[in-house]
Amino acid sequence: MENVNTAVEPFGMKDKLGYMFGDFGNDFTFILSSSFMLKFYTDVMGVPAAVVGLLMMAARFVDAVTDVTMGQIVDRSRPTNDGKFKPWIKRMCGPVAISSFLIYQSAFADMSYGFRIVWMAITYILWGSIFYTSINIPYGSMASAISADPKHRAELSTWRTIGATLAGLVIGVGTPAAAYVVVNGNTVLSGPRMTIIAGAFSILAIVCYLLCFRLVRERIPVEANNQKLEVGKLLKSLVTNRALLGIIAAAVLLLLGMLGMQGMAGYVFPNYYGSAAAQSASAMAGSIVMLAVCAPLASKLSARFGKKELSVVSCAFGAAMYLLCLLLKPENPYVYVAFYTLAYVGLGFFNTVIWAMITDVIDDAEIKNGVREDGTIYSVYSFARKLGQAFSSGMIGGLLSLIGYTQATAFDPRVTSGIFSLSCIIPAVGLGAVALALLFIYPLNKARVEANVAELARRRGEAGK
């Protein structure tokens, strides 16, 4: 049986751009949530930070069911004329965008406290646990069906990161510039403006998803997995997969660090430094280093040194930059932006190659088990990333409450000093722990990845004879 569908055009720039637009669409809602949902509900809706963080963490128990269920649905679905994975993007782009928009309804700020809590819980779970899951898992799993060439997959990982970076640029730079207003000398978030911004980003997300559907081609046939589902066997396979456990640990810790940076930016710049412009500048600088440094160099450096090896060194560097910032405690917001940017270079290399590392994990599992389970493995990984997002938001919410942050104390010097310390400690600990997890748990170094690729090529060659 042939492994490659020759009826479609060869892999090329259309696929890279299409895959880029997929993550662009994802992050119009994901980055908005990780960067501004906590800020919106504490400062506009009057919900304590700890309550918002608790909701984000509690929703992950729902994800434990919905993510793996969606992975099984994808693995067991039959291919269509558009492929096995692409149809889900077209089906679910509307629901995920609409549910994201509903989260940021400032018109309900004067409703009862109970109503605001219920509205926040329902809309957040609809968006993150159901609709985002139903589009993100098939999108992430699709990389294996676009091309079997490891080089192509690394390029897809890079272009996916470019899409996320562009979304982060639009959200990180545009939102602070448009959403903040000055009231009585303080920089505060405008609820009505956030509602309009969320609606605009939802529309842009749909456009990006449809471009992904239009441009990407699935070339590698992935048949439906018709094996009987044995939950015990599946769980044993997953929990004994050291490569999967290693990348999960690293991904959770990466998100603690990265989303900690992004989430605390919404507090350290307007509250400690009093500068929404510096917050926009930090997002701009982070996006520039991702596009100008990490994206063009990640594939070359990982090809030479290995993805694991590159990621360990770069994340350790990012952690060191934040520790230095904590010690120096710069008074100028743009000096802080410089430390933020250098740390972003560190995490950026790992964040660029991580999607190719997931494909390495899927290959490694196929070597061991003889079964290709892209959807299931990716769903477990996706669930882990959501845990990282939730732990980050929950941790930030809890720590902000611990230092006494409320609407009334938002500009108290004691509280703002605590905000600065948290903005350095959270990413320093997260990125340092990423380096350790990759070094001591994740086993797929450069030599082993190359050996797995050669073995799978041999098996597929024999199957095609």
Short mmCIF file of N, CA, C and O in Angstrom, two decimals, residues 327-420:
data_model
loop_
_atom_site.label_atom_id
_atom_site.label_comp_id
_atom_site.label_asym_id
_atom_site.label_seq_id
_atom_site.Cartn_x
_atom_site.Cartn_y
_atom_site.Cartn_z
N LEU A 327 16.99 40.77 40.82
CA LEU A 327 18.05 41.31 41.68
C LEU A 327 18.25 42.81 41.44
O LEU A 327 18.45 43.58 42.38
N LEU A 328 18.19 43.23 40.17
CA LEU A 328 18.46 44.63 39.84
C LEU A 328 17.25 45.54 40.05
O LEU A 328 17.41 46.74 40.31
N LYS A 329 16.04 44.98 39.92
CA LYS A 329 14.79 45.72 40.09
C LYS A 329 14.83 47.08 39.38
O LYS A 329 14.81 48.14 40.03
N PRO A 330 14.86 47.09 38.06
CA PRO A 330 14.99 48.36 37.32
C PRO A 330 13.80 49.28 37.54
O PRO A 330 12.66 48.85 37.60
N GLU A 331 14.08 50.57 37.64
CA GLU A 331 13.02 51.56 37.82
C GLU A 331 12.41 51.99 36.49
O GLU A 331 11.25 52.41 36.45
N ASN A 332 13.18 51.90 35.43
CA ASN A 332 12.69 52.29 34.10
C ASN A 332 11.95 51.12 33.47
O ASN A 332 12.51 50.02 33.37
N PRO A 333 10.71 51.30 33.03
CA PRO A 333 9.95 50.17 32.46
C PRO A 333 10.60 49.57 31.22
O PRO A 333 10.44 48.37 30.95
N TYR A 334 11.35 50.37 30.48
CA TYR A 334 11.94 49.86 29.25
C TYR A 334 13.20 49.03 29.51
O TYR A 334 13.59 48.23 28.67
N VAL A 335 13.83 49.21 30.66
CA VAL A 335 14.89 48.30 31.07
C VAL A 335 14.27 46.94 31.39
O VAL A 335 14.82 45.87 31.03
N TYR A 336 13.12 46.96 32.05
CA TYR A 336 12.38 45.71 32.30
C TYR A 336 12.00 45.05 30.98
O TYR A 336 12.11 43.83 30.84
N VAL A 337 11.58 45.83 30.01
CA VAL A 337 11.25 45.29 28.68
C VAL A 337 12.46 44.59 28.07
O VAL A 337 12.32 43.54 27.43
N ALA A 338 13.66 45.14 28.29
CA ALA A 338 14.87 44.52 27.75
C ALA A 338 15.09 43.13 28.36
O ALA A 338 15.42 42.17 27.64
N PHE A 339 14.93 43.00 29.68
CA PHE A 339 15.05 41.69 30.32
C PHE A 339 13.97 40.73 29.81
O PHE A 339 14.24 39.56 29.56
N TYR A 340 12.77 41.24 29.68
CA TYR A 340 11.65 40.45 29.15
C TYR A 340 12.00 39.91 27.77
O TYR A 340 11.76 38.73 27.46
N THR A 341 12.59 40.76 26.95
CA THR A 341 12.92 40.37 25.57
C THR A 341 14.00 39.30 25.54
O THR A 341 13.91 38.32 24.79
N LEU A 342 15.05 39.47 26.36
CA LEU A 342 16.12 38.47 26.40
C LEU A 342 15.59 37.13 26.89
O LEU A 342 15.97 36.07 26.36
N ALA A 343 14.73 37.15 27.89
CA ALA A 343 14.14 35.91 28.39
C ALA A 343 13.28 35.25 27.31
O ALA A 343 13.23 34.02 27.20
N TYR A 344 12.62 36.08 26.49
CA TYR A 344 11.77 35.56 25.43
C TYR A 344 12.60 34.85 24.37
O TYR A 344 12.13 33.89 23.75
N VAL A 345 13.83 35.30 24.14
CA VAL A 345 14.72 34.58 23.24
C VAL A 345 14.94 33.17 23.77
O VAL A 345 14.92 32.18 23.03
N GLY A 346 15.16 33.07 25.09
CA GLY A 346 15.40 31.76 25.70
C GLY A 346 14.25 30.80 25.53
O GLY A 346 14.42 29.67 25.06
N LEU A 347 13.04 31.23 25.90
CA LEU A 347 11.90 30.32 25.78
C LEU A 347 11.47 30.15 24.33
O LEU A 347 10.84 29.15 23.96
N GLY A 348 11.82 31.14 23.46
CA GLY A 348 11.35 31.12 22.08
C GLY A 348 11.87 29.94 21.28
O GLY A 348 11.15 29.38 20.45
N PHE A 349 13.12 29.55 21.50
CA PHE A 349 13.66 28.41 20.75
C PHE A 349 12.90 27.13 21.07
O PHE A 349 12.54 26.37 20.18
N PHE A 350 12.66 26.89 22.35
CA PHE A 350 11.91 25.69 22.74
C PHE A 350 10.47 25.76 22.22
O PHE A 350 9.93 24.79 21.69
N ASN A 351 9.86 26.93 22.33
CA ASN A 351 8.48 27.09 21.89
C ASN A 351 8.35 26.92 20.37
O ASN A 351 7.28 26.58 19.86
N THR A 352 9.44 27.17 19.64
CA THR A 352 9.42 27.01 18.19
C THR A 352 9.51 25.55 17.78
O THR A 352 8.84 25.12 16.84
N VAL A 353 10.33 24.76 18.45
CA VAL A 353 10.55 23.38 18.04
C VAL A 353 9.65 22.38 18.76
O VAL A 353 9.65 21.19 18.42
N ILE A 354 8.87 22.83 19.73
CA ILE A 354 8.13 21.88 20.55
C ILE A 354 7.12 21.08 19.75
O ILE A 354 6.87 19.91 20.01
N TRP A 355 6.55 21.70 18.69
CA TRP A 355 5.55 20.97 17.90
C TRP A 355 6.20 19.85 17.11
O TRP A 355 5.61 18.78 16.92
N ALA A 356 7.43 20.06 16.65
CA ALA A 356 8.16 18.99 15.99
C ALA A 356 8.55 17.91 17.00
O ALA A 356 8.62 16.72 16.65
N MET A 357 8.77 18.29 18.25
CA MET A 357 9.10 17.31 19.29
C MET A 357 7.91 16.40 19.58
O MET A 357 8.09 15.22 19.89
N ILE A 358 6.69 16.94 19.46
CA ILE A 358 5.51 16.10 19.65
C ILE A 358 5.45 15.03 18.57
O ILE A 358 5.13 13.86 18.83
N THR A 359 5.78 15.38 17.33
CA THR A 359 5.81 14.40 16.26
C THR A 359 6.88 13.36 16.53
O THR A 359 6.69 12.17 16.24
N ASP A 360 8.01 13.77 17.12
CA ASP A 360 9.04 12.81 17.52
C ASP A 360 8.49 11.83 18.55
O ASP A 360 8.80 10.63 18.52
N VAL A 361 7.69 12.33 19.49
CA VAL A 361 7.08 11.47 20.51
C VAL A 361 6.12 10.47 19.86
O VAL A 361 6.10 9.28 20.22
N ILE A 362 5.31 10.94 18.90
CA ILE A 362 4.37 10.07 18.20
C ILE A 362 5.13 8.99 17.43
O ILE A 362 4.75 7.81 17.43
N ASP A 363 6.22 9.37 16.77
CA ASP A 363 7.06 8.39 16.06
C ASP A 363 7.62 7.36 17.02
O ASP A 363 7.64 6.15 16.73
N ASP A 364 8.10 7.83 18.18
CA ASP A 364 8.69 6.92 19.17
C ASP A 364 7.66 5.92 19.68
O ASP A 364 7.97 4.73 19.86
N ALA A 365 6.42 6.39 19.88
CA ALA A 365 5.36 5.48 20.33
C ALA A 365 5.02 4.45 19.25
O ALA A 365 4.75 3.28 19.55
N GLU A 366 5.04 4.87 17.98
CA GLU A 366 4.76 3.93 16.89
C GLU A 366 5.86 2.87 16.81
O GLU A 366 5.58 1.69 16.55
N ILE A 367 7.10 3.26 17.04
CA ILE A 367 8.21 2.30 17.05
C ILE A 367 7.95 1.21 18.09
O ILE A 367 8.14 0.02 17.86
N LYS A 368 7.49 1.64 19.27
CA LYS A 368 7.31 0.70 20.38
C LYS A 368 6.04 -0.14 20.25
O LYS A 368 6.04 -1.34 20.55
N ASN A 369 4.92 0.51 19.84
CA ASN A 369 3.61 -0.15 19.88
C ASN A 369 3.13 -0.66 18.53
O ASN A 369 2.18 -1.44 18.49
N GLY A 370 3.72 -0.16 17.44
CA GLY A 370 3.29 -0.59 16.11
C GLY A 370 1.98 0.00 15.66
O GLY A 370 1.41 -0.42 14.66
N VAL A 371 1.47 1.01 16.39
CA VAL A 371 0.19 1.65 16.06
C VAL A 371 0.40 3.16 16.04
O VAL A 371 1.07 3.72 16.92
N ARG A 372 -0.17 3.81 15.02
CA ARG A 372 -0.07 5.26 14.91
C ARG A 372 -1.28 5.88 15.60
O ARG A 372 -2.43 5.65 15.20
N GLU A 373 -1.05 6.63 16.67
CA GLU A 373 -2.14 7.22 17.45
C GLU A 373 -1.90 8.72 17.62
O GLU A 373 -1.76 9.24 18.72
N ASP A 374 -1.90 9.42 16.48
CA ASP A 374 -1.65 10.86 16.50
C ASP A 374 -2.65 11.60 17.39
O ASP A 374 -2.28 12.43 18.22
N GLY A 375 -3.96 11.33 17.17
CA GLY A 375 -5.00 12.05 17.88
C GLY A 375 -4.95 11.82 19.38
O GLY A 375 -5.08 12.76 20.17
N THR A 376 -4.76 10.58 19.79
CA THR A 376 -4.76 10.26 21.21
C THR A 376 -3.57 10.88 21.92
O THR A 376 -3.70 11.52 22.97
N ILE A 377 -2.38 10.71 21.34
CA ILE A 377 -1.18 11.28 21.97
C ILE A 377 -1.26 12.80 21.98
O ILE A 377 -0.95 13.45 22.99
N TYR A 378 -1.70 13.38 20.87
CA TYR A 378 -1.79 14.84 20.83
C TYR A 378 -2.84 15.35 21.81
O TYR A 378 -2.67 16.41 22.41
N SER A 379 -3.93 14.59 22.00
CA SER A 379 -4.96 15.04 22.93
C SER A 379 -4.44 15.05 24.36
O SER A 379 -4.77 15.95 25.15
N VAL A 380 -3.62 14.06 24.71
CA VAL A 380 -3.02 14.04 26.05
C VAL A 380 -2.08 15.23 26.20
O VAL A 380 -2.07 15.91 27.24
N TYR A 381 -1.30 15.50 25.18
CA TYR A 381 -0.41 16.65 25.21
C TYR A 381 -1.20 17.95 25.30
O TYR A 381 -0.85 18.87 26.05
N SER A 382 -2.28 18.06 24.52
CA SER A 382 -3.12 19.25 24.55
C SER A 382 -3.70 19.46 25.94
O SER A 382 -3.76 20.59 26.44
N PHE A 383 -4.14 18.38 26.57
CA PHE A 383 -4.67 18.46 27.93
C PHE A 383 -3.60 18.99 28.88
O PHE A 383 -3.86 19.84 29.74
N ALA A 384 -2.36 18.53 28.68
CA ALA A 384 -1.27 18.98 29.53
C ALA A 384 -1.02 20.47 29.35
O ALA A 384 -0.77 21.20 30.32
N ARG A 385 -1.10 20.95 28.10
CA ARG A 385 -0.91 22.39 27.86
C ARG A 385 -2.03 23.19 28.54
O ARG A 385 -1.78 24.27 29.08
N LYS A 386 -3.23 22.66 28.52
CA LYS A 386 -4.32 23.36 29.20
C LYS A 386 -4.09 23.37 30.71
O LYS A 386 -4.42 24.35 31.39
N LEU A 387 -3.50 22.27 31.23
CA LEU A 387 -3.15 22.27 32.65
C LEU A 387 -2.14 23.37 32.94
O LEU A 387 -2.25 24.07 33.96
N GLY A 388 -1.17 23.52 32.05
CA GLY A 388 -0.19 24.58 32.23
C GLY A 388 -0.85 25.94 32.22
O GLY A 388 -0.51 26.81 33.04
N GLN A 389 -1.80 26.15 31.29
CA GLN A 389 -2.53 27.41 31.24
C GLN A 389 -3.31 27.64 32.52
O GLN A 389 -3.31 28.73 33.10
N ALA A 390 -3.99 26.58 32.96
CA ALA A 390 -4.82 26.71 34.17
C ALA A 390 -3.97 26.93 35.40
O ALA A 390 -4.28 27.79 36.24
N PHE A 391 -2.88 26.16 35.55
CA PHE A 391 -2.02 26.33 36.71
C PHE A 391 -1.43 27.74 36.73
O PHE A 391 -1.29 28.35 37.79
N SER A 392 -1.08 28.23 35.53
CA SER A 392 -0.53 29.58 35.46
C SER A 392 -1.55 30.61 35.94
O SER A 392 -1.26 31.45 36.80
N SER A 393 -2.77 30.53 35.38
CA SER A 393 -3.81 31.49 35.78
C SER A 393 -4.19 31.32 37.25
O SER A 393 -4.37 32.30 37.98
N GLY A 394 -4.33 30.05 37.67
CA GLY A 394 -4.67 29.80 39.06
C GLY A 394 -3.59 30.28 40.01
O GLY A 394 -3.87 30.87 41.05
N MET A 395 -2.34 30.02 39.64
CA MET A 395 -1.22 30.45 40.47
C MET A 395 -1.15 31.97 40.53
O MET A 395 -0.99 32.55 41.62
N ILE A 396 -1.28 32.63 39.36
CA ILE A 396 -1.24 34.10 39.35
C ILE A 396 -2.38 34.67 40.17
O ILE A 396 -2.19 35.58 40.99
N GLY A 397 -3.60 34.12 39.96
CA GLY A 397 -4.75 34.60 40.72
C GLY A 397 -4.56 34.42 42.22
O GLY A 397 -4.82 35.34 43.01
N GLY A 398 -4.07 33.25 42.63
CA GLY A 398 -3.86 32.98 44.04
C GLY A 398 -2.78 33.87 44.65
O GLY A 398 -2.94 34.40 45.75
N LEU A 399 -1.67 34.04 43.91
CA LEU A 399 -0.58 34.86 44.42
C LEU A 399 -0.95 36.34 44.48
O LEU A 399 -0.54 37.05 45.41
N LEU A 400 -1.73 36.82 43.49
CA LEU A 400 -2.19 38.20 43.55
C LEU A 400 -3.09 38.43 44.77
O LEU A 400 -2.99 39.46 45.45
N SER A 401 -3.96 37.46 45.03
CA SER A 401 -4.80 37.57 46.22
C SER A 401 -3.96 37.53 47.48
O SER A 401 -4.22 38.24 48.47
N LEU A 402 -2.89 36.71 47.46
CA LEU A 402 -2.03 36.56 48.63
C LEU A 402 -1.32 37.86 48.98
O LEU A 402 -1.14 38.19 50.17
N ILE A 403 -0.93 38.63 47.94
CA ILE A 403 -0.26 39.91 48.23
C ILE A 403 -1.25 41.05 48.44
O ILE A 403 -0.85 42.20 48.62
N GLY A 404 -2.57 40.71 48.40
CA GLY A 404 -3.59 41.69 48.74
C GLY A 404 -4.15 42.47 47.57
O GLY A 404 -4.74 43.54 47.77
N TYR A 405 -4.03 41.94 46.35
CA TYR A 405 -4.51 42.69 45.18
C TYR A 405 -6.03 42.60 45.08
O TYR A 405 -6.61 41.51 45.06
N THR A 406 -6.69 43.77 45.00
CA THR A 406 -8.12 43.89 44.72
C THR A 406 -8.30 45.14 43.87
O THR A 406 -7.34 45.88 43.60
N GLN A 407 -9.54 45.41 43.46
CA GLN A 407 -9.80 46.65 42.74
C GLN A 407 -9.40 47.87 43.58
O GLN A 407 -8.89 48.86 43.05
N ALA A 408 -9.60 47.78 44.89
CA ALA A 408 -9.33 48.92 45.77
C ALA A 408 -7.83 49.11 46.04
O ALA A 408 -7.38 50.24 46.28
N THR A 409 -7.05 48.02 46.04
CA THR A 409 -5.62 48.12 46.40
C THR A 409 -4.70 48.01 45.19
O THR A 409 -3.48 47.85 45.35
N ALA A 410 -5.26 48.10 43.99
CA ALA A 410 -4.50 47.83 42.77
C ALA A 410 -3.27 48.71 42.61
O ALA A 410 -2.31 48.31 41.93
N PHE A 411 -3.27 49.90 43.21
CA PHE A 411 -2.13 50.82 43.04
C PHE A 411 -1.45 51.13 44.37
O PHE A 411 -0.67 52.08 44.46
N ASP A 412 -1.72 50.31 45.38
CA ASP A 412 -1.04 50.46 46.66
C ASP A 412 0.44 50.07 46.49
O ASP A 412 0.75 49.04 45.92
N PRO A 413 1.39 50.89 46.96
CA PRO A 413 2.82 50.60 46.75
C PRO A 413 3.26 49.23 47.25
O PRO A 413 4.10 48.57 46.62
N ARG A 414 2.71 48.79 48.38
CA ARG A 414 3.09 47.47 48.89
C ARG A 414 2.64 46.37 47.93
O ARG A 414 3.37 45.41 47.68
N VAL A 415 1.45 46.54 47.38
CA VAL A 415 0.92 45.55 46.45
C VAL A 415 1.69 45.58 45.13
O VAL A 415 2.04 44.54 44.58
N THR A 416 1.97 46.77 44.62
CA THR A 416 2.66 46.85 43.33
C THR A 416 4.10 46.33 43.42
O THR A 416 4.62 45.77 42.45
N SER A 417 4.73 46.49 44.59
CA SER A 417 6.06 45.92 44.78
C SER A 417 6.00 44.39 44.71
O SER A 417 6.87 43.74 44.12
N GLY A 418 4.94 43.83 45.30
CA GLY A 418 4.74 42.38 45.21
C GLY A 418 4.48 41.92 43.79
O GLY A 418 4.94 40.85 43.37
N ILE A 419 3.76 42.74 43.03
CA ILE A 419 3.50 42.43 41.62
C ILE A 419 4.82 42.31 40.85
O ILE A 419 5.01 41.38 40.06
N PHE A 420 5.73 43.26 41.08
CA PHE A 420 7.03 43.20 40.39
C PHE A 420 7.77 41.91 40.72
O PHE A 420 8.28 41.22 39.82
#
